[in-house]
Short mmCIF file of C-alpha atoms (C1' of nucleotides) in Angstrom, two decimals:
data_model
loop_
_atom_site.label_atom_id
_atom_site.label_comp_id
_atom_site.label_asym_id
_atom_site.label_seq_id
_atom_site.Cartn_x
_atom_site.Cartn_y
_atom_site.Cartn_z
CA MET A 540 92.62 65.56 67.73
CA LYS A 541 94.14 64.52 64.64
CA LYS A 542 94.41 67.39 61.97
CA ALA A 543 95.53 67.60 58.36
CA PRO A 544 99.28 67.78 58.11
CA ARG A 545 101.05 71.13 58.07
CA GLY A 546 100.48 72.87 54.68
CA THR A 547 97.85 70.47 53.65
CA ARG A 548 93.82 71.13 53.72
CA ASP A 549 90.51 69.30 53.22
CA ILE A 550 88.50 70.72 50.29
CA LEU A 551 84.72 70.01 50.99
CA LEU A 552 81.13 70.94 50.60
CA GLN A 553 80.77 74.52 48.96
CA GLU A 554 84.49 74.96 48.36
CA ALA A 555 84.50 71.45 46.49
CA VAL A 556 81.80 72.98 44.35
CA LYS A 557 84.21 75.95 43.63
CA TRP A 558 86.90 73.80 42.55
CA GLN A 559 84.76 71.70 40.15
CA TYR A 560 83.82 74.94 38.41
CA LEU A 561 87.05 75.97 38.17
CA GLU A 562 88.43 72.74 36.86
CA GLU A 563 85.35 72.57 34.58
CA VAL A 564 86.16 76.06 32.80
CA PHE A 565 89.88 74.94 32.59
CA ARG A 566 88.92 71.75 30.85
CA GLU A 567 86.45 73.27 28.46
CA MET A 568 89.28 75.74 27.34
CA CYS A 569 91.57 73.02 26.93
CA PHE A 570 89.12 71.37 24.60
CA LYS A 571 88.62 74.26 22.35
CA TYR A 572 92.55 74.62 22.22
CA ASN A 573 93.07 71.03 21.49
CA PHE A 574 95.09 70.40 24.46
CA THR A 575 94.60 66.83 25.75
CA GLU A 576 94.75 65.44 29.17
CA ILE A 577 97.84 64.00 30.55
CA ARG A 578 98.05 62.21 34.09
CA THR A 579 101.43 61.47 35.33
CA PRO A 580 102.59 60.00 38.45
CA ILE A 581 102.45 61.99 41.87
CA PHE A 582 106.09 60.70 42.61
CA GLU A 583 108.99 60.25 40.22
CA GLU A 584 112.66 59.63 40.61
CA SER A 585 114.38 62.43 42.59
CA GLU A 586 116.88 62.53 39.60
CA LEU A 587 114.11 63.88 37.18
CA PHE A 588 113.57 66.95 39.04
CA VAL A 589 117.25 67.51 40.01
CA ARG A 590 118.25 67.38 36.32
CA SER A 591 115.16 69.36 35.20
CA VAL A 592 114.33 72.19 37.52
CA GLY A 593 118.21 72.51 38.31
CA GLU A 594 120.04 71.31 41.48
CA ALA A 595 120.94 75.10 42.50
CA SER A 596 117.29 76.08 42.64
CA ASP A 597 115.40 76.44 45.88
CA ILE A 598 112.81 73.86 44.76
CA ILE A 599 115.40 71.26 44.94
CA LYS A 600 117.82 72.42 47.60
CA LYS A 601 115.20 73.02 50.12
CA GLU A 602 111.60 72.17 49.24
CA MET A 603 111.50 68.72 47.48
CA TYR A 604 109.97 65.95 49.44
CA VAL A 605 112.37 63.31 48.90
CA PHE A 606 112.22 59.78 50.28
CA LYS A 607 113.43 56.10 49.71
CA ASP A 608 110.92 53.47 49.05
CA ARG A 609 111.33 50.00 49.97
CA GLY A 610 113.54 48.74 47.45
CA GLY A 611 116.01 51.64 48.13
CA ARG A 612 114.72 53.71 45.05
CA GLU A 613 115.27 57.50 45.43
CA LEU A 614 112.01 59.31 44.97
CA ALA A 615 110.28 62.42 45.13
CA LEU A 616 106.78 63.78 45.35
CA ARG A 617 106.53 66.25 42.16
CA PRO A 618 107.05 69.81 42.95
CA GLU A 619 106.06 70.95 39.58
CA GLY A 620 104.32 69.38 36.51
CA THR A 621 106.41 70.06 33.53
CA ALA A 622 109.37 67.60 34.32
CA GLY A 623 106.79 64.61 34.61
CA VAL A 624 104.98 65.50 31.53
CA THR A 625 108.49 65.93 29.44
CA ARG A 626 109.54 62.13 30.95
CA ALA A 627 106.35 60.65 29.82
CA TYR A 628 106.51 62.27 26.28
CA LEU A 629 110.03 60.68 25.98
CA GLU A 630 109.36 57.49 27.73
CA HIS A 631 106.38 56.79 25.24
CA GLY A 632 108.28 58.02 22.09
CA LEU A 633 105.71 60.85 21.62
CA ASN A 634 108.69 62.91 19.65
CA HIS A 635 108.05 60.37 16.73
CA ARG A 636 104.60 61.37 16.38
CA ALA A 637 103.51 64.48 14.19
CA GLN A 638 104.20 67.32 16.03
CA PRO A 639 103.31 69.65 17.80
CA LEU A 640 101.80 67.86 20.73
CA LYS A 641 99.72 69.66 23.31
CA PHE A 642 98.61 68.42 26.76
CA PHE A 643 97.19 69.74 29.93
CA TYR A 644 97.51 68.37 33.41
CA PHE A 645 95.70 69.38 36.82
CA GLY A 646 96.80 67.97 40.06
CA PRO A 647 98.38 68.30 43.31
CA MET A 648 102.14 69.31 43.48
CA PHE A 649 104.27 69.45 46.69
CA ARG A 650 106.78 71.64 48.14
CA TYR A 651 108.27 71.57 51.53
CA ASP A 652 107.71 75.43 52.30
CA ARG A 653 106.38 77.39 55.24
CA PRO A 654 102.75 77.58 54.59
CA GLN A 655 100.69 80.78 54.49
CA ALA A 656 97.92 82.12 52.43
CA GLY A 657 98.20 81.26 49.07
CA ARG A 658 100.88 78.69 49.71
CA GLN A 659 100.48 75.49 50.82
CA ARG A 660 102.93 72.31 51.03
CA GLN A 661 100.19 70.46 48.85
CA PHE A 662 98.85 72.57 46.42
CA TYR A 663 97.26 72.23 42.91
CA GLN A 664 98.38 73.35 39.44
CA MET A 665 96.71 73.29 36.32
CA GLY A 666 99.12 73.41 33.29
CA ILE A 667 99.23 73.31 29.28
CA GLU A 668 102.45 72.21 27.43
CA THR A 669 103.14 72.25 23.87
CA PHE A 670 105.92 70.29 22.42
CA GLY A 671 107.82 70.05 19.19
CA THR A 672 107.75 73.82 17.93
CA GLU A 673 109.91 76.67 18.36
CA ASP A 674 107.35 79.06 16.76
CA PRO A 675 106.66 82.23 18.82
CA ALA A 676 102.94 81.63 17.82
CA ALA A 677 103.19 78.60 20.10
CA ASP A 678 104.17 80.99 22.99
CA VAL A 679 101.45 83.33 22.17
CA GLU A 680 98.80 80.59 22.33
CA ILE A 681 99.93 79.60 25.75
CA ILE A 682 99.32 83.38 26.77
CA LYS A 683 96.26 83.54 24.90
CA PHE A 684 94.81 80.56 26.55
CA THR A 685 95.66 82.02 29.87
CA ALA A 686 94.11 85.23 29.20
CA ASP A 687 90.86 83.58 27.72
CA LEU A 688 90.69 81.29 30.83
CA PHE A 689 90.90 84.46 33.24
CA ALA A 690 88.56 86.27 31.09
CA LYS A 691 86.24 83.36 31.01
CA LEU A 692 86.16 83.36 34.69
CA GLY A 693 85.44 87.09 34.81
CA PHE A 694 88.68 88.55 35.71
CA GLU A 695 89.52 92.03 34.57
CA ASN A 696 92.44 93.39 36.41
CA LEU A 697 95.31 90.73 35.67
CA SER A 698 98.78 91.97 34.21
CA LEU A 699 100.89 90.12 32.05
CA GLN A 700 104.46 90.48 32.63
CA ILE A 701 106.75 89.12 30.17
CA ASN A 702 110.56 88.81 29.37
CA SER A 703 113.06 86.70 27.74
CA VAL A 704 115.59 85.10 29.73
CA GLY A 705 117.77 84.17 26.66
CA CYS A 706 119.24 80.75 25.99
CA PRO A 707 122.21 78.76 26.80
CA GLN A 708 124.08 80.75 23.95
CA CYS A 709 123.59 84.39 25.34
CA ARG A 710 122.40 83.83 29.04
CA PRO A 711 125.86 82.73 30.44
CA SER A 712 127.64 85.76 29.02
CA PHE A 713 125.13 87.81 30.69
CA GLN A 714 125.23 86.24 34.04
CA ASP A 715 128.93 86.47 34.07
CA TYR A 716 128.96 89.94 33.33
CA LEU A 717 126.29 90.68 35.95
CA ARG A 718 128.16 88.63 38.64
CA ASN A 719 131.41 90.62 38.22
CA PHE A 720 129.33 93.77 37.91
CA ALA A 721 127.89 92.75 41.26
CA ARG A 722 131.02 91.67 42.93
CA GLU A 723 132.37 95.45 42.37
CA LYS A 724 129.64 96.68 44.34
CA GLU A 725 129.56 93.60 46.75
CA SER A 726 130.04 95.85 49.94
CA SER A 727 126.74 97.83 49.34
CA LEU A 728 124.89 94.59 48.65
CA CYS A 729 122.48 92.84 51.28
CA PRO A 730 123.40 89.25 52.32
CA ASP A 731 120.60 87.83 50.28
CA CYS A 732 122.12 89.57 47.13
CA ARG A 733 125.52 88.46 48.06
CA GLN A 734 124.16 84.74 47.90
CA ARG A 735 122.36 85.61 44.72
CA MET A 736 125.79 86.36 43.22
CA GLN A 737 126.40 82.74 43.20
CA THR A 738 122.99 81.22 42.67
CA ASN A 739 121.10 83.52 40.46
CA PRO A 740 122.73 87.13 39.62
CA LEU A 741 119.48 87.93 37.71
CA ARG A 742 117.58 88.31 40.90
CA ILE A 743 120.03 90.82 42.25
CA LEU A 744 118.25 93.25 39.75
CA ASP A 745 114.92 93.24 41.27
CA CYS A 746 115.92 93.07 44.96
CA LYS A 747 113.73 95.30 47.29
CA VAL A 748 116.45 96.41 49.35
CA LEU A 749 117.41 100.15 48.44
CA SER A 750 121.03 99.98 48.61
CA CYS A 751 120.96 97.12 46.18
CA ARG A 752 118.81 99.13 43.86
CA GLU A 753 121.01 101.76 43.98
CA ALA A 754 124.32 99.87 43.37
CA MET A 755 122.54 97.97 40.33
CA GLN A 756 121.25 101.13 38.79
CA ASP A 757 123.59 101.10 36.11
CA ALA A 758 123.69 97.29 35.41
CA PRO A 759 123.14 96.33 31.94
CA ALA A 760 119.78 94.92 31.01
CA LEU A 761 119.53 91.38 29.78
CA ASP A 762 118.14 92.31 26.33
CA SER A 763 121.07 93.97 25.28
CA PHE A 764 122.77 90.48 25.62
CA LEU A 765 120.16 88.43 23.80
CA CYS A 766 121.60 86.49 20.76
CA PRO A 767 119.86 87.14 17.50
CA SER A 768 117.61 84.09 17.87
CA CYS A 769 116.51 85.00 21.13
CA ARG A 770 115.85 88.45 20.18
CA GLU A 771 113.82 87.58 17.11
CA SER A 772 111.89 85.18 18.85
CA PHE A 773 110.93 87.67 21.70
CA GLU A 774 110.18 90.42 19.19
CA MET A 775 107.83 88.15 17.37
CA VAL A 776 106.00 87.17 20.60
CA LEU A 777 105.50 90.87 21.33
CA LYS A 778 104.18 91.47 17.97
CA LEU A 779 101.92 88.61 17.92
CA LEU A 780 100.61 89.87 21.52
CA GLN A 781 99.97 93.09 19.85
CA ALA A 782 98.02 91.71 17.19
CA LEU A 783 95.85 89.93 19.18
CA GLN A 784 95.45 92.89 21.59
CA ILE A 785 96.52 91.21 24.63
CA PRO A 786 98.05 93.97 26.89
CA TYR A 787 101.60 93.09 28.57
CA GLN A 788 104.32 94.62 30.34
CA VAL A 789 107.94 93.86 29.51
CA ASP A 790 109.75 93.19 32.76
CA PRO A 791 113.50 93.24 32.29
CA CYS A 792 113.90 91.73 35.83
CA LEU A 793 111.26 88.88 35.43
CA VAL A 794 113.24 85.72 36.12
CA ARG A 795 111.93 82.21 36.56
CA GLY A 796 113.06 79.91 39.39
CA LEU A 797 113.25 76.87 37.51
CA ASP A 798 116.36 76.53 35.25
CA TYR A 799 114.83 74.91 32.33
CA TYR A 800 113.27 78.12 31.07
CA THR A 801 114.51 79.69 27.81
CA LYS A 802 113.52 82.61 25.70
CA THR A 803 110.02 83.64 26.72
CA ALA A 804 109.29 83.80 30.52
CA PHE A 805 105.94 85.42 31.82
CA GLU A 806 103.74 85.65 34.61
CA PHE A 807 100.25 86.81 35.19
CA ILE A 808 99.80 89.08 38.18
CA PHE A 809 96.69 89.84 40.33
CA ASP A 810 97.37 93.17 41.92
CA ALA A 811 94.61 93.13 44.40
CA LEU A 812 96.75 90.50 46.15
CA ASP A 813 99.52 92.00 48.11
CA THR A 814 101.54 88.92 48.13
CA GLN A 815 101.49 85.50 46.63
CA ASN A 816 99.98 87.52 43.53
CA SER A 817 101.71 85.52 40.98
CA LEU A 818 98.96 83.23 39.77
CA VAL A 819 100.44 81.83 36.69
CA GLY A 820 104.02 81.24 35.67
CA GLY A 821 105.16 80.10 32.30
CA GLY A 822 107.51 80.19 29.51
CA ARG A 823 109.71 78.17 26.91
CA TYR A 824 111.78 75.44 27.67
CA ASP A 825 113.76 74.45 24.68
CA HIS A 826 116.19 72.12 26.17
CA LEU A 827 114.44 70.43 28.53
CA VAL A 828 113.67 67.24 26.75
CA GLU A 829 117.61 66.93 26.09
CA SER A 830 118.15 67.20 29.92
CA CYS A 831 115.86 64.44 30.14
CA GLY A 832 118.07 62.41 27.78
CA GLY A 833 116.18 62.85 24.52
CA PRO A 834 116.72 64.56 21.34
CA TYR A 835 116.46 68.32 20.63
CA VAL A 836 112.59 69.05 21.12
CA PRO A 837 111.44 72.60 21.97
CA GLY A 838 108.56 73.29 24.24
CA VAL A 839 106.57 76.01 26.12
CA GLY A 840 103.74 75.84 28.73
CA MET A 841 102.34 77.44 31.96
CA ALA A 842 101.26 76.48 35.15
CA ALA A 843 98.46 78.27 36.97
CA GLY A 844 98.15 77.92 40.90
CA VAL A 845 94.51 76.50 41.80
CA GLU A 846 94.67 77.88 45.30
CA ARG A 847 95.75 81.39 44.33
CA ILE A 848 93.35 81.63 41.63
CA LEU A 849 90.45 80.56 43.95
CA LEU A 850 91.79 83.41 46.51
CA ALA A 851 91.57 85.93 43.75
CA MET A 852 88.29 84.79 42.67
CA GLU A 853 86.98 85.16 46.25
CA LYS A 854 88.34 88.60 46.41
CA GLU A 855 86.67 89.65 43.06
CA ASN A 856 83.71 87.75 43.97
CA LEU A 857 83.63 85.86 40.80
CA TRP A 858 81.56 83.00 41.55
CA PRO A 859 78.70 82.05 39.43
CA ALA A 860 75.05 82.27 41.14
CA GLU A 861 74.32 79.21 43.42
CA ASP A 862 72.42 76.59 42.05
CA ALA A 863 68.50 77.16 42.38
CA PRO A 864 66.73 74.66 44.73
CA ASP A 865 66.51 71.55 42.84
CA GLY A 866 65.49 67.67 43.46
CA ILE A 867 63.13 65.90 45.53
CA PHE A 868 62.97 64.98 49.23
CA LEU A 869 60.56 62.19 50.10
CA ALA A 870 59.20 62.53 53.47
CA ILE A 871 57.62 59.30 54.71
CA ASP A 872 55.62 60.07 57.75
CA ASP A 873 54.65 56.63 58.91
CA PRO A 874 57.54 53.93 59.30
CA GLY A 875 55.13 51.26 58.07
CA LEU A 876 55.16 52.94 54.62
CA ARG A 877 58.99 52.89 54.22
CA GLY A 878 59.24 49.97 51.66
CA GLU A 879 56.41 51.69 49.48
CA GLY A 880 58.45 54.95 49.97
CA LEU A 881 61.99 53.63 49.16
CA LEU A 882 60.48 52.14 46.00
CA LEU A 883 59.19 55.25 45.07
CA LEU A 884 62.49 57.08 45.89
CA TYR A 885 64.57 54.65 43.88
CA GLN A 886 62.10 55.05 40.79
CA LEU A 887 62.86 58.67 40.98
CA ARG A 888 66.50 58.24 40.95
CA ALA A 889 66.16 55.60 38.17
CA GLN A 890 64.63 58.44 36.11
CA GLY A 891 67.77 60.60 36.68
CA LEU A 892 66.47 62.89 39.27
CA LYS A 893 68.19 64.04 42.53
CA ALA A 894 66.04 62.40 45.07
CA GLU A 895 66.62 61.98 48.92
CA THR A 896 64.79 60.79 51.95
CA ASP A 897 65.22 60.61 55.77
CA TYR A 898 67.35 58.33 57.68
CA LEU A 899 66.78 59.31 61.13
CA GLY A 900 63.20 58.74 61.88
CA ARG A 901 62.35 62.35 62.06
CA SER A 902 58.87 64.15 62.31
CA LEU A 903 57.66 65.33 59.02
CA LYS A 904 58.32 69.19 60.20
CA ALA A 905 61.96 68.16 60.69
CA GLN A 906 61.87 66.37 57.34
CA MET A 907 60.66 69.32 55.39
CA LYS A 908 63.06 71.65 57.33
CA TYR A 909 66.02 69.38 56.04
CA ALA A 910 64.89 69.43 52.57
CA HIS A 911 64.56 73.33 52.73
CA ARG A 912 68.07 73.62 54.33
CA HIS A 913 69.63 71.40 51.72
CA GLY A 914 68.56 72.89 48.58
CA PHE A 915 65.65 70.40 47.50
CA ARG A 916 62.77 72.21 45.78
CA TYR A 917 60.22 69.58 46.32
CA VAL A 918 58.93 67.53 49.01
CA VAL A 919 56.64 64.55 48.29
CA ILE A 920 54.70 63.43 51.38
CA LEU A 921 54.05 59.85 52.01
CA GLY A 922 51.92 59.41 55.14
CA LYS A 923 48.79 57.49 56.56
CA GLU A 924 46.34 59.82 54.87
CA GLU A 925 48.11 59.51 51.51
CA LYS A 926 48.19 55.70 51.92
CA LEU A 927 44.35 55.97 52.34
CA HIS A 928 43.60 57.92 49.36
CA LYS A 929 46.46 56.33 47.08
CA LYS A 930 47.73 59.74 46.60
CA LEU A 931 50.81 61.72 47.56
CA LYS A 932 51.33 65.35 48.42
CA LEU A 933 53.91 67.19 46.10
CA ARG A 934 54.93 70.35 47.61
CA ASP A 935 56.92 72.79 45.95
CA LEU A 936 58.97 74.68 48.56
CA LEU A 937 59.81 77.38 46.08
CA GLN A 938 56.37 78.41 45.29
CA GLY A 939 54.81 77.17 48.41
CA GLU A 940 52.18 75.51 46.35
CA GLN A 941 50.89 72.01 47.02
CA GLN A 942 49.04 69.41 45.24
CA GLU A 943 47.85 66.09 45.36
CA VAL A 944 49.14 63.32 42.97
CA SER A 945 49.10 59.45 42.25
CA PRO A 946 52.31 57.52 42.37
CA ALA A 947 52.29 57.18 38.73
CA GLU A 948 51.39 60.89 38.19
CA LEU A 949 54.37 61.86 40.21
CA LEU A 950 56.67 59.88 38.09
CA LYS A 951 55.21 61.11 35.04
CA HIS A 952 55.51 64.91 36.24
CA PHE A 953 59.30 64.43 36.70
CA LYS A 954 59.65 62.51 33.42
CA SER A 955 62.40 64.29 31.67
"C1'" G B 849 115.30 78.51 56.76
"C1'" U B 850 114.66 83.86 59.37
"C1'" G B 851 111.42 87.50 61.99
"C1'" G B 852 106.42 89.37 64.06
"C1'" G B 853 101.03 88.12 65.41
"C1'" U B 854 97.17 84.91 66.80
"C1'" G B 855 94.91 80.23 69.04
"C1'" U B 856 88.13 80.36 73.68
"C1'" A B 857 81.40 75.95 71.30
"C1'" G B 858 80.59 73.18 64.34
"C1'" C B 859 81.19 78.81 62.38
"C1'" U B 860 82.57 84.21 63.65
"C1'" C B 861 83.97 86.19 68.04
"C1'" A B 862 83.45 88.53 73.57
"C1'" G B 863 85.73 87.70 78.29
"C1'" C B 864 88.52 94.43 82.14
"C1'" U B 865 94.49 95.15 85.75
"C1'" G B 866 94.59 86.18 87.30
"C1'" G B 867 88.97 85.56 91.52
"C1'" U B 868 83.29 81.28 92.36
"C1'" U B 869 79.02 77.20 87.77
"C1'" A B 870 83.16 80.44 80.41
"C1'" G B 871 79.44 84.12 77.23
"C1'" A B 872 76.97 85.78 72.46
"C1'" G B 873 75.46 85.55 67.44
"C1'" C B 874 74.93 82.17 63.44
"C1'" G B 875 74.34 76.87 62.86
"C1'" C B 876 72.40 72.15 65.00
"C1'" C B 877 68.22 69.45 68.06
"C1'" A B 878 63.22 69.81 70.17
"C1'" G B 879 58.75 72.42 71.22
"C1'" G B 880 54.95 76.63 70.31
"C1'" U B 881 51.69 73.90 65.40
"C1'" U B 882 48.28 66.17 66.41
"C1'" G B 883 51.35 65.21 60.07
"C1'" U B 884 53.71 70.74 56.29
"C1'" G B 885 59.97 74.34 55.35
"C1'" G B 886 60.93 79.77 55.27
"C1'" C B 887 59.49 84.46 59.69
"C1'" C B 888 58.97 84.72 65.04
"C1'" C B 889 59.17 82.93 70.21
"C1'" U B 890 60.91 79.30 73.98
"C1'" G B 891 64.27 75.58 75.55
"C1'" G B 892 68.24 71.91 74.79
"C1'" A B 893 72.61 69.74 73.30
"C1'" G B 894 77.48 71.11 72.31
"C1'" G B 895 83.97 74.13 75.48
"C1'" C B 896 90.17 69.27 79.98
"C1'" C B 897 89.74 78.03 76.70
"C1'" G B 898 95.28 74.30 70.61
"C1'" U B 899 98.74 70.96 73.51
"C1'" G B 900 102.51 69.84 77.54
"C1'" G B 901 105.18 72.21 81.60
"C1'" G B 902 105.75 76.19 85.15
"C1'" U B 903 104.46 80.56 88.58
"C1'" U B 904 100.39 81.22 92.17
"C1'" C B 905 95.83 80.16 97.69
"C1'" G B 906 93.63 80.48 92.55
"C1'" A B 907 95.21 80.67 85.40
"C1'" G B 908 91.08 81.37 79.52
"C1'" U B 909 93.90 85.48 81.67
"C1'" C B 910 101.08 85.70 83.49
"C1'" C B 911 105.96 82.66 81.85
"C1'" C B 912 108.33 78.77 79.09
"C1'" A B 913 108.11 75.06 75.31
"C1'" U B 914 105.58 72.75 71.32
"C1'" C B 915 102.02 72.55 67.44
"C1'" A B 916 98.90 74.99 64.01
"C1'" C B 917 97.05 79.21 61.61
"C1'" U B 918 98.57 84.00 59.87
"C1'" C B 919 101.75 88.17 58.08
"C1'" A B 920 106.42 90.06 56.56
"C1'" C B 921 111.17 87.94 54.43
"C1'" C B 922 113.64 83.87 50.87
"C1'" C B 923 111.53 81.70 47.27
"C1'" C B 924 107.38 80.57 44.29
"C1'" A B 925 102.06 78.70 41.63
#
RNA sequence: GUGGGUGUAGCUCAGCUGGUUAGAGCGCCAGGUUGUGGCCCUGGAGGCCGUGGGUUCGAGUCCCAUCACUCACCCCA
């Protein structure tokens, strides 16, 4: 039997309702914060991601879905959302409008990775981006938005981890220093960390291997290398977080996997999940527009993993109560009355009601059972007896009460 | 990409050291109720036991491969 491709899945029935709920809460929050929607293509030129995310990153090196189309173009399914939004921002000259500009998106992303809980090959992210301001208050707005979103969903135990990853002025010197420091200890580092010395020395600092921790114990922290501008910005971010009473933990080892991040980097961690507990990642990307061939335009944003949030909500039992029974099921008990019954069905629908009928020629009993199982509150019965008296039976499945009404009375009864 | 676990009905799972027609609960369908859901009772449908190969007189059970899920890494949302 055919199955959905590895790392992909179908969202249906009750699960689809949960997705709708989450998306709705997100959209409402976006409205309040004045983020407007942007929808960008699901594939872009590969080059866009290589340049923005960074060719040395794992995402580019081993996780990107790349393909050639029939015209020989080198394309890639988007592995993340910010690059496409940035490309669109530039392509449409949005940097010429009054700044800042704020966007949100919700959609599928693709990474060729080994699937497991909270990690799919096609997964969904909802994210927000602010272009055109360096103001630390913009960083804080992104964080506050995220905190508000989770509060609205009912989360209580999320932790905000924050750090500054510096900028092209100060980060390279720290990386060089760290690389040299690590090289001296190379013999006591694990194979992964030896690799990290080349690719991302910052990551050696939070390696889980004990010998690596010990070796790097006396390594300097990034914050001692921050340039005045980065330092000032970071301090202001923390100060504003305090002013807004948003609890946070500074994690000097917090690094982002995407090269474009500068200054503020943060994550929201859900501690009750042991792995894949990072629900949201975000930060500032002041040079991303430039690396896409545009002028200097600072930016800051976040991306939230939809599947992971849903997993966390499952764990915390945060779903709103199920909808109460609603709608009308029209049970037609005599095939000869179908025309008349269907007319009534469409009249009810025309009044804006959820209405349904039977399409399998089932017994009245079976029809009522179906109505009950599928969450209808009312059953309207049309059979020989009703036809004879020009009446209908209106049964309230919730109350277990039944009354006789004429078709006109029925329509009037359900008139909003 | 690396290493471990699992894979039996639509769903959740049982099936002892390989041994006749593979089971349960829930769900689905029908009947008990000549027109009336829920609770209860009865019956029914539904499984090439993930797929392919091998060992054996005989494989759901053992071996290999493969696919999928899952856990831990790498990394990330």
